Amino acid sequence: MPWQTRLSRALGPAGPAVPLGASAWRVEVSGRALVVKVGPGSLDEAAGLEQLREVPGAPPVPKVVLAEEDLLVTTAIDQVAPTPAHEESLGRALARLHATPGQRWGGGSSWIGSCRVDPACWPEGAGFYGHRLHELSARCRLEDVVQPVVDRLGELLPPGGPALLHGDLWWGNVLFGTDGRSWLIDPSVHGGHPEEDLAMLALFGPVPPRVLGAYLDVHPLGSGWEERITLFQLYPLLVHSVLFGGNYRARAAAVARRFA
């Protein structure tokens, strides 16, 4: 059944759909602006949004209006160009999210974007990251290059227990609202090291100084975090290698060799 029909049956007649991407649209239903997404992982994403919403002081997220197996409807966020206040808001709120202890390593979503991942829980960080890196590297034929990194994770990873992470924190999933706050969308929530979210944010360019300064004021990171940013980028680079191959695969291999 087309998503328009499903949406109208559940919430009422919908207005014209404005494309936001390959599988997302902005629509109005009964005078309310909504975003509709279709594709796998909708229920996981809805659950992740609700988890993030429950953390006091964390970045705000859209409200889930409807969630089905392959259909997610949330409230729309009115956006403006980013300001220094947006950057500082993002840094502080992200730090407060990462100050929230996770109950487990891993768990959470079975998807990061359109890439399926294993949501198994692990008793320690090296096991979680090692399993995820091994599984993804096998899917893009980089297991021989990545395995030496997996073998060293016990000494490479920072100390500390898991924190609740957004899990797919690239800039396309940050919205700068007209209310002056920085909103997050499309999470792949799980328990992991806070540096993982920062590494994802820095994957396509450095994190702005205002964001980083506001973050560190609230949640200082352990010694050596600047070097580990590259280490934690191996995970999203492998995800991109699985989905797109090409230069992402070469970048993932280069990072793996650096930490082997």
CSV table of N, CA, C and O in Angstrom, one decimal, residues 78-140:
chain,number,residue,atom,x,y,z
A,78,ASP,N,11.3,23.3,11.8
A,78,ASP,CA,11.5,24.5,10.9
A,78,ASP,C,13.0,24.9,11.1
A,78,ASP,O,13.4,25.0,12.3
A,79,GLN,N,13.7,25.1,10.0
A,79,GLN,CA,15.1,25.3,10.1
A,79,GLN,C,15.6,26.7,9.6
A,79,GLN,O,14.9,27.3,8.8
A,80,VAL,N,16.8,27.1,10.1
A,80,VAL,CA,17.4,28.3,9.7
A,80,VAL,C,18.9,28.0,9.5
A,80,VAL,O,19.4,26.9,9.8
A,81,ALA,N,19.6,29.0,8.9
A,81,ALA,CA,21.1,28.8,8.8
A,81,ALA,C,21.7,28.7,10.2
A,81,ALA,O,21.2,29.4,11.1
A,82,PRO,N,22.7,27.9,10.4
A,82,PRO,CA,23.3,27.8,11.8
A,82,PRO,C,24.0,29.1,12.2
A,82,PRO,O,24.5,29.8,11.5
A,83,THR,N,23.9,29.3,13.5
A,83,THR,CA,24.5,30.4,14.2
A,83,THR,C,25.4,29.9,15.3
A,83,THR,O,25.5,28.8,15.6
A,84,PRO,N,26.3,30.8,15.8
A,84,PRO,CA,27.1,30.4,16.9
A,84,PRO,C,26.3,29.8,18.1
A,84,PRO,O,26.8,28.9,18.8
A,85,ALA,N,25.1,30.4,18.3
A,85,ALA,CA,24.3,29.8,19.4
A,85,ALA,C,23.9,28.4,19.2
A,85,ALA,O,23.8,27.6,20.1
A,86,HIS,N,23.6,28.1,17.9
A,86,HIS,CA,23.3,26.7,17.5
A,86,HIS,C,24.5,25.8,17.8
A,86,HIS,O,24.3,24.7,18.4
A,87,GLU,N,25.7,26.2,17.5
A,87,GLU,CA,26.9,25.4,17.7
A,87,GLU,C,27.1,25.1,19.1
A,87,GLU,O,27.4,24.0,19.6
A,88,GLU,N,27.0,26.2,20.0
A,88,GLU,CA,27.2,26.0,21.4
A,88,GLU,C,26.1,25.1,22.0
A,88,GLU,O,26.4,24.3,22.9
A,89,SER,N,24.9,25.3,21.5
A,89,SER,CA,23.8,24.5,22.0
A,89,SER,C,24.0,23.0,21.7
A,89,SER,O,23.8,22.1,22.6
A,90,LEU,N,24.5,22.7,20.5
A,90,LEU,CA,24.8,21.3,20.1
A,90,LEU,C,25.9,20.7,21.0
A,90,LEU,O,25.8,19.6,21.5
A,91,GLY,N,27.0,21.5,21.2
A,91,GLY,CA,28.1,21.0,22.0
A,91,GLY,C,27.6,20.6,23.4
A,91,GLY,O,27.9,19.6,24.0
A,92,ARG,N,26.9,21.6,24.1
A,92,ARG,CA,26.5,21.3,25.5
A,92,ARG,C,25.5,20.2,25.6
A,92,ARG,O,25.6,19.3,26.4
A,93,ALA,N,24.5,20.2,24.7
A,93,ALA,CA,23.5,19.1,24.7
A,93,ALA,C,24.1,17.7,24.4
A,93,ALA,O,23.7,16.7,25.1
A,94,LEU,N,25.0,17.7,23.5
A,94,LEU,CA,25.6,16.4,23.1
A,94,LEU,C,26.4,15.9,24.3
A,94,LEU,O,26.4,14.7,24.6
A,95,ALA,N,27.1,16.8,25.0
A,95,ALA,CA,27.9,16.4,26.2
A,95,ALA,C,27.0,15.9,27.3
A,95,ALA,O,27.3,14.9,28.0
A,96,ARG,N,25.8,16.5,27.5
A,96,ARG,CA,24.9,16.0,28.5
A,96,ARG,C,24.3,14.6,28.1
A,96,ARG,O,24.1,13.7,29.0
A,97,LEU,N,24.1,14.4,26.8
A,97,LEU,CA,23.7,13.0,26.4
A,97,LEU,C,24.8,12.0,26.7
A,97,LEU,O,24.5,10.9,27.2
A,98,HIS,N,26.0,12.3,26.4
A,98,HIS,CA,27.1,11.4,26.6
A,98,HIS,C,27.4,11.2,28.1
A,98,HIS,O,28.1,10.2,28.5
A,99,ALA,N,27.0,12.1,29.0
A,99,ALA,CA,27.1,11.9,30.4
A,99,ALA,C,26.1,10.9,31.0
A,99,ALA,O,26.2,10.6,32.1
A,100,THR,N,25.2,10.5,30.1
A,100,THR,CA,24.2,9.5,30.5
A,100,THR,C,24.8,8.1,30.4
A,100,THR,O,25.0,7.7,29.2
A,101,PRO,N,25.0,7.4,31.5
A,101,PRO,CA,25.5,6.0,31.3
A,101,PRO,C,24.6,5.1,30.5
A,101,PRO,O,23.4,5.1,30.7
A,102,GLY,N,25.2,4.3,29.6
A,102,GLY,CA,24.5,3.3,28.9
A,102,GLY,C,24.4,2.0,29.8
A,102,GLY,O,25.3,1.8,30.6
A,103,GLN,N,23.3,1.3,29.6
A,103,GLN,CA,23.2,0.0,30.4
A,103,GLN,C,24.0,-1.1,29.8
A,103,GLN,O,24.2,-2.1,30.4
A,104,ARG,N,24.5,-1.0,28.6
A,104,ARG,CA,25.1,-2.1,27.9
A,104,ARG,C,26.0,-1.5,26.7
A,104,ARG,O,25.7,-0.4,26.2
A,105,TRP,N,26.9,-2.3,26.3
A,105,TRP,CA,27.6,-2.0,25.0
A,105,TRP,C,26.8,-2.6,23.9
A,105,TRP,O,26.4,-3.8,23.9
A,106,GLY,N,26.6,-1.8,22.9
A,106,GLY,CA,25.8,-2.3,21.8
A,106,GLY,C,24.3,-2.2,22.1
A,106,GLY,O,23.9,-1.2,22.7
A,107,GLY,N,23.6,-3.2,21.6
A,107,GLY,CA,22.1,-3.1,21.8
A,107,GLY,C,21.5,-2.1,20.8
A,107,GLY,O,22.2,-1.6,19.9
A,108,GLY,N,20.3,-1.7,21.1
A,108,GLY,CA,19.7,-0.6,20.3
A,108,GLY,C,19.4,-1.0,18.9
A,108,GLY,O,18.8,-2.1,18.6
A,109,SER,N,19.7,-0.1,17.9
A,109,SER,CA,19.2,-0.3,16.6
A,109,SER,C,19.9,-1.4,15.8
A,109,SER,O,21.1,-1.6,16.0
A,110,SER,N,19.2,-2.0,14.9
A,110,SER,CA,19.7,-3.0,14.0
A,110,SER,C,20.2,-2.3,12.6
A,110,SER,O,20.6,-3.1,11.7
A,111,TRP,N,20.1,-1.0,12.6
A,111,TRP,CA,20.4,-0.3,11.3
A,111,TRP,C,21.2,0.9,11.6
A,111,TRP,O,21.0,1.6,12.6
A,112,ILE,N,22.1,1.3,10.7
A,112,ILE,CA,22.7,2.6,10.6
A,112,ILE,C,22.5,3.0,9.2
A,112,ILE,O,23.1,2.5,8.3
A,113,GLY,N,21.6,4.0,9.0
A,113,GLY,CA,21.2,4.3,7.7
A,113,GLY,C,20.5,3.1,7.1
A,113,GLY,O,19.6,2.5,7.7
A,114,SER,N,20.9,2.7,5.9
A,114,SER,CA,20.4,1.6,5.2
A,114,SER,C,21.3,0.3,5.4
A,114,SER,O,21.1,-0.6,4.6
A,115,CYS,N,22.2,0.4,6.3
A,115,CYS,CA,23.1,-0.7,6.5
A,115,CYS,C,22.7,-1.5,7.8
A,115,CYS,O,22.6,-0.9,8.8
A,116,ARG,N,22.5,-2.7,7.6
A,116,ARG,CA,22.1,-3.5,8.8
A,116,ARG,C,23.3,-3.8,9.6
A,116,ARG,O,24.4,-4.1,9.1
A,117,VAL,N,23.2,-3.8,11.0
A,117,VAL,CA,24.2,-4.1,11.9
A,117,VAL,C,23.6,-5.0,13.0
A,117,VAL,O,22.4,-5.1,13.2
A,118,ASP,N,24.5,-5.7,13.6
A,118,ASP,CA,24.1,-6.7,14.7
A,118,ASP,C,23.8,-5.9,16.0
A,118,ASP,O,24.8,-5.2,16.5
A,119,PRO,N,22.6,-6.0,16.5
A,119,PRO,CA,22.3,-5.2,17.8
A,119,PRO,C,22.6,-6.0,19.1
A,119,PRO,O,22.1,-5.6,20.1
A,120,ALA,N,23.5,-7.0,19.0
A,120,ALA,CA,23.8,-7.8,20.2
A,120,ALA,C,24.4,-6.9,21.2
A,120,ALA,O,25.1,-5.9,20.9
A,121,CYS,N,24.2,-7.3,22.5
A,121,CYS,CA,24.8,-6.6,23.6
A,121,CYS,C,26.1,-7.3,24.0
A,121,CYS,O,26.2,-8.5,23.9
A,122,TRP,N,27.0,-6.6,24.6
A,122,TRP,CA,28.3,-7.1,24.9
A,122,TRP,C,28.7,-6.6,26.3
A,122,TRP,O,28.3,-5.5,26.7
A,123,PRO,N,29.4,-7.4,27.1
A,123,PRO,CA,29.8,-7.0,28.4
A,123,PRO,C,31.0,-6.0,28.5
A,123,PRO,O,31.2,-5.4,29.5
A,124,GLU,N,31.7,-5.9,27.4
A,124,GLU,CA,32.8,-4.9,27.4
A,124,GLU,C,33.0,-4.3,26.0
A,124,GLU,O,32.6,-4.9,25.0
A,125,GLY,N,33.6,-3.2,26.0
A,125,GLY,CA,33.7,-2.4,24.7
A,125,GLY,C,34.5,-3.0,23.6
A,125,GLY,O,34.1,-2.9,22.4
A,126,ALA,N,35.6,-3.7,24.0
A,126,ALA,CA,36.5,-4.3,22.9
A,126,ALA,C,35.7,-5.4,22.2
A,126,ALA,O,35.8,-5.5,21.0
A,127,GLY,N,34.9,-6.1,22.9
A,127,GLY,CA,34.1,-7.2,22.3
A,127,GLY,C,33.0,-6.6,21.3
A,127,GLY,O,32.8,-7.1,20.2
A,128,PHE,N,32.4,-5.5,21.8
A,128,PHE,CA,31.3,-4.9,20.9
A,128,PHE,C,31.9,-4.3,19.7
A,128,PHE,O,31.5,-4.6,18.6
A,129,TYR,N,33.0,-3.4,19.8
A,129,TYR,CA,33.6,-2.8,18.6
A,129,TYR,C,34.3,-3.8,17.8
A,129,TYR,O,34.2,-3.8,16.5
A,130,GLY,N,34.9,-4.8,18.4
A,130,GLY,CA,35.6,-5.8,17.6
A,130,GLY,C,34.6,-6.6,16.7
A,130,GLY,O,34.9,-6.9,15.6
A,131,HIS,N,33.5,-7.0,17.3
A,131,HIS,CA,32.5,-7.8,16.5
A,131,HIS,C,32.0,-6.9,15.4
A,131,HIS,O,31.8,-7.4,14.3
A,132,ARG,N,31.6,-5.7,15.7
A,132,ARG,CA,31.0,-4.8,14.7
A,132,ARG,C,32.0,-4.6,13.5
A,132,ARG,O,31.7,-4.6,12.3
A,133,LEU,N,33.3,-4.3,13.9
A,133,LEU,CA,34.3,-4.0,12.8
A,133,LEU,C,34.6,-5.3,12.0
A,133,LEU,O,34.7,-5.2,10.8
A,134,HIS,N,34.6,-6.4,12.7
A,134,HIS,CA,34.9,-7.7,12.0
A,134,HIS,C,33.8,-8.0,11.0
A,134,HIS,O,34.0,-8.4,9.8
A,135,GLU,N,32.5,-7.9,11.5
A,135,GLU,CA,31.4,-8.2,10.6
A,135,GLU,C,31.3,-7.3,9.4
A,135,GLU,O,31.1,-7.7,8.3
A,136,LEU,N,31.5,-6.0,9.6
A,136,LEU,CA,31.4,-5.0,8.5
A,136,LEU,C,32.6,-5.2,7.5
A,136,LEU,O,32.4,-5.1,6.3
A,137,SER,N,33.8,-5.4,8.1
A,137,SER,CA,34.9,-5.6,7.2
A,137,SER,C,34.8,-6.8,6.3
A,137,SER,O,35.3,-6.8,5.2
A,138,ALA,N,34.2,-7.9,6.8
A,138,ALA,CA,34.0,-9.1,6.0
A,138,ALA,C,33.1,-8.8,4.9
A,138,ALA,O,33.2,-9.4,3.8
A,139,ARG,N,32.1,-7.9,5.1
A,139,ARG,CA,31.1,-7.6,4.0
A,139,ARG,C,31.7,-6.8,2.9
A,139,ARG,O,31.2,-6.7,1.8
A,140,CYS,N,32.8,-6.1,3.2
A,140,CYS,CA,33.5,-5.3,2.1
A,140,CYS,C,34.9,-5.8,1.8
A,140,CYS,O,35.7,-5.1,1.3
